[in-house]
PDB file of C-alpha atoms in Angstrom:
ATOM      1  CA  GLN A   1     -58.649 132.233 -29.265  1.00  0.00           C
ATOM      2  CA  LYS A   2     -61.864 134.217 -28.914  1.00  0.00           C
ATOM      3  CA  GLU A   3     -61.576 136.748 -26.128  1.00  0.00           C
ATOM      4  CA  VAL A   4     -63.729 139.012 -24.004  1.00  0.00           C
ATOM      5  CA  GLU A   5     -61.808 141.728 -22.204  1.00  0.00           C
ATOM      6  CA  GLN A   6     -62.847 143.672 -19.137  1.00  0.00           C
ATOM      7  CA  ASN A   7     -60.988 145.959 -16.768  1.00  0.00           C
ATOM      8  CA  SER A   8     -60.728 144.063 -13.493  1.00  0.00           C
ATOM      9  CA  GLY A   9     -61.181 147.210 -11.390  1.00  0.00           C
ATOM     10  CA  PRO A  10     -62.164 147.890  -8.780  1.00  0.00           C
ATOM     11  CA  LEU A  11     -64.298 150.704 -10.140  1.00  0.00           C
ATOM     12  CA  SER A  12     -65.242 152.903  -7.196  1.00  0.00           C
ATOM     13  CA  VAL A  13     -68.168 155.324  -7.469  1.00  0.00           C
ATOM     14  CA  PRO A  14     -70.107 157.294  -4.857  1.00  0.00           C
ATOM     15  CA  GLU A  15     -73.699 156.408  -4.084  1.00  0.00           C
ATOM     16  CA  GLY A  16     -76.075 158.025  -6.565  1.00  0.00           C
ATOM     17  CA  ALA A  17     -73.486 158.303  -9.350  1.00  0.00           C
ATOM     18  CA  ILE A  18     -73.473 156.574 -12.732  1.00  0.00           C
ATOM     19  CA  ALA A  19     -71.245 153.518 -12.982  1.00  0.00           C
ATOM     20  CA  SER A  20     -69.923 152.718 -16.450  1.00  0.00           C
ATOM     21  CA  LEU A  21     -68.638 149.217 -17.139  1.00  0.00           C
ATOM     22  CA  ASN A  22     -66.961 148.351 -20.420  1.00  0.00           C
ATOM     23  CA  CYS A  23     -66.194 145.229 -22.401  1.00  0.00           C
ATOM     24  CA  THR A  24     -64.529 144.462 -25.746  1.00  0.00           C
ATOM     25  CA  TYR A  25     -64.671 141.236 -27.726  1.00  0.00           C
ATOM     26  CA  SER A  26     -62.630 139.704 -30.503  1.00  0.00           C
ATOM     27  CA  ASP A  27     -65.127 137.615 -32.538  1.00  0.00           C
ATOM     28  CA  ARG A  28     -66.803 139.844 -35.164  1.00  0.00           C
ATOM     29  CA  GLY A  29     -69.399 137.140 -35.738  1.00  0.00           C
ATOM     30  CA  SER A  30     -70.756 137.454 -32.199  1.00  0.00           C
ATOM     31  CA  GLN A  31     -74.528 137.830 -32.148  1.00  0.00           C
ATOM     32  CA  SER A  32     -75.673 138.429 -28.605  1.00  0.00           C
ATOM     33  CA  PHE A  33     -74.294 140.028 -25.496  1.00  0.00           C
ATOM     34  CA  PHE A  34     -75.077 139.589 -21.831  1.00  0.00           C
ATOM     35  CA  TRP A  35     -74.288 141.213 -18.522  1.00  0.00           C
ATOM     36  CA  TYR A  36     -74.273 139.150 -15.350  1.00  0.00           C
ATOM     37  CA  ARG A  37     -73.901 140.368 -11.776  1.00  0.00           C
ATOM     38  CA  GLN A  38     -72.036 138.141  -9.331  1.00  0.00           C
ATOM     39  CA  TYR A  39     -71.904 138.771  -5.614  1.00  0.00           C
ATOM     40  CA  SER A  40     -68.953 137.305  -3.742  1.00  0.00           C
ATOM     41  CA  GLY A  41     -69.382 133.560  -3.250  1.00  0.00           C
ATOM     42  CA  LYS A  42     -72.590 133.478  -5.299  1.00  0.00           C
ATOM     43  CA  SER A  43     -73.421 132.414  -8.837  1.00  0.00           C
ATOM     44  CA  PRO A  44     -73.856 134.816 -11.781  1.00  0.00           C
ATOM     45  CA  GLU A  45     -77.253 136.474 -12.133  1.00  0.00           C
ATOM     46  CA  LEU A  46     -78.420 137.695 -15.559  1.00  0.00           C
ATOM     47  CA  ILE A  47     -79.292 141.387 -15.503  1.00  0.00           C
ATOM     48  CA  MET A  48     -79.279 142.513 -19.151  1.00  0.00           C
ATOM     49  CA  PHE A  49     -78.951 141.217 -22.683  1.00  0.00           C
ATOM     50  CA  ILE A  50     -78.671 143.065 -25.982  1.00  0.00           C
ATOM     51  CA  TYR A  51     -78.682 141.826 -29.568  1.00  0.00           C
ATOM     52  CA  SER A  52     -78.796 144.980 -31.708  1.00  0.00           C
ATOM     53  CA  ASN A  53     -76.603 148.046 -32.016  1.00  0.00           C
ATOM     54  CA  GLY A  54     -77.651 150.925 -29.803  1.00  0.00           C
ATOM     55  CA  ASP A  55     -79.006 151.238 -26.310  1.00  0.00           C
ATOM     56  CA  LYS A  56     -81.343 149.060 -24.291  1.00  0.00           C
ATOM     57  CA  GLU A  57     -82.738 150.319 -20.998  1.00  0.00           C
ATOM     58  CA  ASP A  58     -84.182 148.332 -18.103  1.00  0.00           C
ATOM     59  CA  GLY A  59     -84.813 150.315 -14.953  1.00  0.00           C
ATOM     60  CA  ARG A  60     -81.530 151.759 -13.709  1.00  0.00           C
ATOM     61  CA  PHE A  61     -79.527 149.673 -16.187  1.00  0.00           C
ATOM     62  CA  THR A  62     -78.647 150.571 -19.786  1.00  0.00           C
ATOM     63  CA  ALA A  63     -76.726 148.256 -22.072  1.00  0.00           C
ATOM     64  CA  GLN A  64     -74.970 149.779 -25.077  1.00  0.00           C
ATOM     65  CA  LEU A  65     -73.690 147.855 -28.087  1.00  0.00           C
ATOM     66  CA  ASN A  66     -71.413 148.965 -30.919  1.00  0.00           C
ATOM     67  CA  LYS A  67     -70.677 145.987 -33.164  1.00  0.00           C
ATOM     68  CA  ALA A  68     -68.426 147.996 -35.495  1.00  0.00           C
ATOM     69  CA  SER A  69     -66.135 148.809 -32.563  1.00  0.00           C
ATOM     70  CA  GLN A  70     -66.723 145.385 -30.931  1.00  0.00           C
ATOM     71  CA  TYR A  71     -67.642 147.145 -27.739  1.00  0.00           C
ATOM     72  CA  VAL A  72     -70.419 146.660 -25.213  1.00  0.00           C
ATOM     73  CA  SER A  73     -71.040 148.604 -22.039  1.00  0.00           C
ATOM     74  CA  LEU A  74     -73.322 148.676 -19.027  1.00  0.00           C
ATOM     75  CA  LEU A  75     -74.412 151.871 -17.330  1.00  0.00           C
ATOM     76  CA  ILE A  76     -75.885 151.767 -13.839  1.00  0.00           C
ATOM     77  CA  ARG A  77     -77.691 154.972 -12.883  1.00  0.00           C
ATOM     78  CA  ASP A  78     -78.242 156.078  -9.288  1.00  0.00           C
ATOM     79  CA  SER A  79     -75.739 153.484  -8.052  1.00  0.00           C
ATOM     80  CA  GLN A  80     -76.543 151.929  -4.690  1.00  0.00           C
ATOM     81  CA  PRO A  81     -74.225 150.137  -2.218  1.00  0.00           C
ATOM     82  CA  SER A  82     -76.205 146.986  -3.020  1.00  0.00           C
ATOM     83  CA  ASP A  83     -74.897 147.244  -6.607  1.00  0.00           C
ATOM     84  CA  SER A  84     -71.394 146.473  -5.303  1.00  0.00           C
ATOM     85  CA  ALA A  85     -70.485 143.215  -7.033  1.00  0.00           C
ATOM     86  CA  THR A  86     -68.487 141.818  -9.926  1.00  0.00           C
ATOM     87  CA  TYR A  87     -70.073 142.403 -13.320  1.00  0.00           C
ATOM     88  CA  LEU A  88     -69.376 139.771 -15.953  1.00  0.00           C
ATOM     89  CA  CYS A  89     -69.643 140.539 -19.649  1.00  0.00           C
ATOM     90  CA  ALA A  90     -70.540 137.501 -21.740  1.00  0.00           C
ATOM     91  CA  VAL A  91     -70.543 137.242 -25.520  1.00  0.00           C
ATOM     92  CA  MET A  92     -72.190 134.522 -27.560  1.00  0.00           C
ATOM     93  CA  ASP A  93     -69.721 133.853 -30.346  1.00  0.00           C
ATOM     94  CA  SER A  94     -70.357 132.741 -33.897  1.00  0.00           C
ATOM     95  CA  SER A  95     -70.559 129.097 -32.776  1.00  0.00           C
ATOM     96  CA  TYR A  96     -73.202 129.985 -30.144  1.00  0.00           C
ATOM     97  CA  LYS A  97     -70.747 129.462 -27.300  1.00  0.00           C
ATOM     98  CA  LEU A  98     -70.927 131.904 -24.383  1.00  0.00           C
ATOM     99  CA  ILE A  99     -67.522 133.436 -23.656  1.00  0.00           C
ATOM    100  CA  PHE A 100     -67.134 135.307 -20.378  1.00  0.00           C
ATOM    101  CA  GLY A 101     -64.796 138.103 -19.439  1.00  0.00           C
ATOM    102  CA  SER A 102     -63.037 137.975 -16.078  1.00  0.00           C
ATOM    103  CA  GLY A 103     -65.347 140.614 -14.673  1.00  0.00           C
ATOM    104  CA  THR A 104     -65.136 144.142 -13.327  1.00  0.00           C
ATOM    105  CA  ARG A 105     -65.460 144.648  -9.597  1.00  0.00           C
ATOM    106  CA  LEU A 106     -67.718 147.587  -8.746  1.00  0.00           C
ATOM    107  CA  LEU A 107     -67.640 149.320  -5.361  1.00  0.00           C
ATOM    108  CA  VAL A 108     -70.368 151.847  -4.536  1.00  0.00           C
ATOM    109  CA  ARG A 109     -69.335 154.053  -1.613  1.00  0.00           C
ATOM    110  CA  PRO A 110     -72.146 155.199   0.732  1.00  0.00           C
TER     111      PRO A 110
ATOM    112  CA  GLU B   1     -89.986 131.419  -9.729  1.00  0.00           C
ATOM    113  CA  ALA B   2     -88.274 128.638 -11.721  1.00  0.00           C
ATOM    114  CA  GLU B   3     -84.665 128.042 -10.760  1.00  0.00           C
ATOM    115  CA  VAL B   4     -81.781 125.774 -11.600  1.00  0.00           C
ATOM    116  CA  ALA B   5     -81.090 123.422  -8.701  1.00  0.00           C
ATOM    117  CA  GLN B   6     -77.647 122.102  -7.814  1.00  0.00           C
ATOM    118  CA  SER B   7     -76.266 119.886  -5.092  1.00  0.00           C
ATOM    119  CA  PRO B   8     -74.237 119.724  -3.043  1.00  0.00           C
ATOM    120  CA  ARG B   9     -73.538 123.418  -2.418  1.00  0.00           C
ATOM    121  CA  TYR B  10     -70.132 122.693  -0.922  1.00  0.00           C
ATOM    122  CA  LYS B  11     -67.821 119.702  -1.245  1.00  0.00           C
ATOM    123  CA  ILE B  12     -64.458 119.092   0.374  1.00  0.00           C
ATOM    124  CA  THR B  13     -62.511 116.066  -0.783  1.00  0.00           C
ATOM    125  CA  GLU B  14     -59.008 114.732  -0.816  1.00  0.00           C
ATOM    126  CA  LYS B  15     -57.034 114.407  -4.009  1.00  0.00           C
ATOM    127  CA  SER B  16     -57.478 111.117  -5.855  1.00  0.00           C
ATOM    128  CA  GLN B  17     -61.037 110.756  -4.542  1.00  0.00           C
ATOM    129  CA  ALA B  18     -64.127 110.761  -6.743  1.00  0.00           C
ATOM    130  CA  VAL B  19     -66.712 113.551  -6.584  1.00  0.00           C
ATOM    131  CA  ALA B  20     -70.058 114.040  -8.277  1.00  0.00           C
ATOM    132  CA  PHE B  21     -72.261 117.063  -8.763  1.00  0.00           C
ATOM    133  CA  TRP B  22     -75.952 117.112  -9.661  1.00  0.00           C
ATOM    134  CA  CYS B  23     -78.003 119.668 -11.577  1.00  0.00           C
ATOM    135  CA  ASP B  24     -81.709 119.992 -12.321  1.00  0.00           C
ATOM    136  CA  PRO B  25     -82.404 122.675 -14.952  1.00  0.00           C
ATOM    137  CA  ILE B  26     -85.400 124.959 -15.221  1.00  0.00           C
ATOM    138  CA  SER B  27     -88.397 122.947 -16.399  1.00  0.00           C
ATOM    139  CA  GLY B  28     -88.696 123.006 -20.164  1.00  0.00           C
ATOM    140  CA  HIS B  29     -85.121 124.072 -20.791  1.00  0.00           C
ATOM    141  CA  ALA B  30     -83.622 121.749 -23.381  1.00  0.00           C
ATOM    142  CA  THR B  31     -80.060 123.041 -23.145  1.00  0.00           C
ATOM    143  CA  LEU B  32     -77.902 122.422 -20.090  1.00  0.00           C
ATOM    144  CA  TYR B  33     -74.387 123.672 -19.449  1.00  0.00           C
ATOM    145  CA  TRP B  34     -71.665 122.867 -16.927  1.00  0.00           C
ATOM    146  CA  TYR B  35     -69.145 125.617 -16.274  1.00  0.00           C
ATOM    147  CA  ARG B  36     -66.090 125.850 -14.055  1.00  0.00           C
ATOM    148  CA  GLN B  37     -65.182 129.165 -12.462  1.00  0.00           C
ATOM    149  CA  ILE B  38     -61.795 129.691 -10.879  1.00  0.00           C
ATOM    150  CA  LEU B  39     -61.551 132.532  -8.373  1.00  0.00           C
ATOM    151  CA  GLY B  40     -60.994 135.845 -10.138  1.00  0.00           C
ATOM    152  CA  GLN B  41     -61.970 134.523 -13.557  1.00  0.00           C
ATOM    153  CA  GLY B  42     -65.141 134.212 -15.573  1.00  0.00           C
ATOM    154  CA  PRO B  43     -66.954 130.888 -15.987  1.00  0.00           C
ATOM    155  CA  GLU B  44     -65.547 128.546 -18.629  1.00  0.00           C
ATOM    156  CA  LEU B  45     -67.716 126.012 -20.414  1.00  0.00           C
ATOM    157  CA  LEU B  46     -66.928 122.375 -19.689  1.00  0.00           C
ATOM    158  CA  VAL B  47     -69.819 120.640 -21.444  1.00  0.00           C
ATOM    159  CA  GLN B  48     -73.089 121.513 -23.161  1.00  0.00           C
ATOM    160  CA  PHE B  49     -76.079 119.213 -23.627  1.00  0.00           C
ATOM    161  CA  GLN B  50     -79.001 119.559 -25.986  1.00  0.00           C
ATOM    162  CA  ASP B  51     -81.607 117.253 -24.474  1.00  0.00           C
ATOM    163  CA  GLU B  52     -79.606 114.079 -23.737  1.00  0.00           C
ATOM    164  CA  SER B  53     -76.919 114.663 -26.374  1.00  0.00           C
ATOM    165  CA  VAL B  54     -73.528 116.257 -25.851  1.00  0.00           C
ATOM    166  CA  VAL B  55     -73.170 119.292 -28.127  1.00  0.00           C
ATOM    167  CA  ASP B  56     -69.779 120.551 -26.961  1.00  0.00           C
ATOM    168  CA  ASP B  57     -67.323 118.887 -24.601  1.00  0.00           C
ATOM    169  CA  SER B  58     -64.163 120.236 -26.190  1.00  0.00           C
ATOM    170  CA  GLN B  59     -62.960 121.790 -22.910  1.00  0.00           C
ATOM    171  CA  LEU B  60     -63.848 118.814 -20.697  1.00  0.00           C
ATOM    172  CA  PRO B  61     -60.723 117.001 -19.388  1.00  0.00           C
ATOM    173  CA  LYS B  62     -61.974 113.622 -20.460  1.00  0.00           C
ATOM    174  CA  ASP B  63     -59.278 111.648 -18.683  1.00  0.00           C
ATOM    175  CA  ARG B  64     -60.863 112.525 -15.362  1.00  0.00           C
ATOM    176  CA  PHE B  65     -64.178 114.310 -15.994  1.00  0.00           C
ATOM    177  CA  SER B  66     -67.421 112.798 -17.242  1.00  0.00           C
ATOM    178  CA  ALA B  67     -70.904 114.183 -17.647  1.00  0.00           C
ATOM    179  CA  GLU B  68     -74.242 112.660 -18.452  1.00  0.00           C
ATOM    180  CA  ARG B  69     -77.851 113.687 -18.946  1.00  0.00           C
ATOM    181  CA  LEU B  70     -79.448 110.315 -19.507  1.00  0.00           C
ATOM    182  CA  LYS B  71     -83.126 111.280 -19.712  1.00  0.00           C
ATOM    183  CA  GLY B  72     -82.571 114.778 -21.036  1.00  0.00           C
ATOM    184  CA  VAL B  73     -83.564 116.431 -17.776  1.00  0.00           C
ATOM    185  CA  ASP B  74     -81.164 116.417 -14.812  1.00  0.00           C
ATOM    186  CA  SER B  75     -77.439 115.940 -15.196  1.00  0.00           C
ATOM    187  CA  THR B  76     -74.431 114.678 -13.278  1.00  0.00           C
ATOM    188  CA  LEU B  77     -70.816 115.841 -13.564  1.00  0.00           C
ATOM    189  CA  LYS B  78     -68.174 113.523 -12.129  1.00  0.00           C
ATOM    190  CA  ILE B  79     -64.478 113.947 -11.415  1.00  0.00           C
ATOM    191  CA  GLN B  80     -62.328 110.877 -10.803  1.00  0.00           C
ATOM    192  CA  PRO B  81     -59.689 111.231  -9.502  1.00  0.00           C
ATOM    193  CA  ALA B  82     -59.852 114.773  -8.167  1.00  0.00           C
ATOM    194  CA  GLU B  83     -56.692 116.863  -8.311  1.00  0.00           C
ATOM    195  CA  LEU B  84     -55.679 119.950  -6.346  1.00  0.00           C
ATOM    196  CA  GLY B  85     -56.179 122.118  -9.440  1.00  0.00           C
ATOM    197  CA  ASP B  86     -59.841 121.116  -9.640  1.00  0.00           C
ATOM    198  CA  SER B  87     -60.693 123.374  -6.707  1.00  0.00           C
ATOM    199  CA  ALA B  88     -63.218 125.822  -8.150  1.00  0.00           C
ATOM    200  CA  MET B  89     -66.910 126.698  -8.356  1.00  0.00           C
ATOM    201  CA  TYR B  90     -68.831 124.329 -10.618  1.00  0.00           C
ATOM    202  CA  LEU B  91     -71.831 126.047 -12.135  1.00  0.00           C
ATOM    203  CA  CYS B  92     -74.771 124.553 -13.958  1.00  0.00           C
ATOM    204  CA  ALA B  93     -76.864 126.697 -16.280  1.00  0.00           C
ATOM    205  CA  SER B  94     -79.825 126.101 -18.545  1.00  0.00           C
ATOM    206  CA  SER B  95     -81.522 127.841 -21.425  1.00  0.00           C
ATOM    207  CA  PHE B  96     -84.695 127.282 -23.424  1.00  0.00           C
ATOM    208  CA  GLU B  97     -82.658 126.827 -26.575  1.00  0.00           C
ATOM    209  CA  THR B  98     -79.068 127.327 -27.677  1.00  0.00           C
ATOM    210  CA  ARG B  99     -79.038 130.195 -30.121  1.00  0.00           C
ATOM    211  CA  ASN B 100     -78.928 133.684 -28.681  1.00  0.00           C
ATOM    212  CA  ASN B 101     -80.806 132.508 -25.629  1.00  0.00           C
ATOM    213  CA  GLU B 102     -80.336 133.662 -22.073  1.00  0.00           C
ATOM    214  CA  GLN B 103     -78.599 131.223 -19.743  1.00  0.00           C
ATOM    215  CA  PHE B 104     -79.692 131.025 -16.104  1.00  0.00           C
ATOM    216  CA  PHE B 105     -77.300 129.733 -13.478  1.00  0.00           C
ATOM    217  CA  GLY B 106     -77.846 127.565 -10.456  1.00  0.00           C
ATOM    218  CA  PRO B 107     -76.246 128.368  -7.082  1.00  0.00           C
ATOM    219  CA  GLY B 108     -73.115 126.369  -7.899  1.00  0.00           C
ATOM    220  CA  THR B 109     -71.034 123.789  -6.050  1.00  0.00           C
ATOM    221  CA  ARG B 110     -67.891 125.045  -4.359  1.00  0.00           C
ATOM    222  CA  LEU B 111     -65.293 122.241  -4.568  1.00  0.00           C
ATOM    223  CA  THR B 112     -62.187 122.219  -2.403  1.00  0.00           C
ATOM    224  CA  VAL B 113     -59.601 119.508  -3.060  1.00  0.00           C
ATOM    225  CA  LEU B 114     -57.103 118.961  -0.239  1.00  0.00           C
TER     226      LEU B 114
END
């Protein structure tokens, strides 16, 4: 059973801080990795994707991938209360199927 | 901005009734996905279409669920009969292609079975 693991949280950070969200996966053949943001009662919204080892930055978001450790993370700089949501890690496995973690709930305190 | 459309947004039904959900993917997206998301969990794939063909329906409960994409554009997911355990968010997503391609979600249909 291919798995994507995330800490359910909640992760609570003060406004302006860096939020660090982590995810591990079991399928070593996984090729691509995605982060989705989901507000309560809404559908997932794609915010980042990464295919290669290393860092990828987009505005306040940085995705980090370490395939050797089967680990992917999302950093959110200058966290805002509007960033409060559940962040879903999704991994495209070796059969090109997208496997989602259960999500980490982020709370940004004003 | 191109979006995935879904309807209805909310559906309340009684168990043993039939329900149907509709999805219109982003124009030009050949791959369409139906996911089910139970509260507190991540989405789980029910069925994947490439154009009008089913690519993966291994997690679709075929005794009660059916899905079609007859002309390779919009799609319908049906449940008959609905059971209490089917209460969930049903999400449709689309992507330009299958491999390593970003999937974009519609607003979802929140199903409540009483």
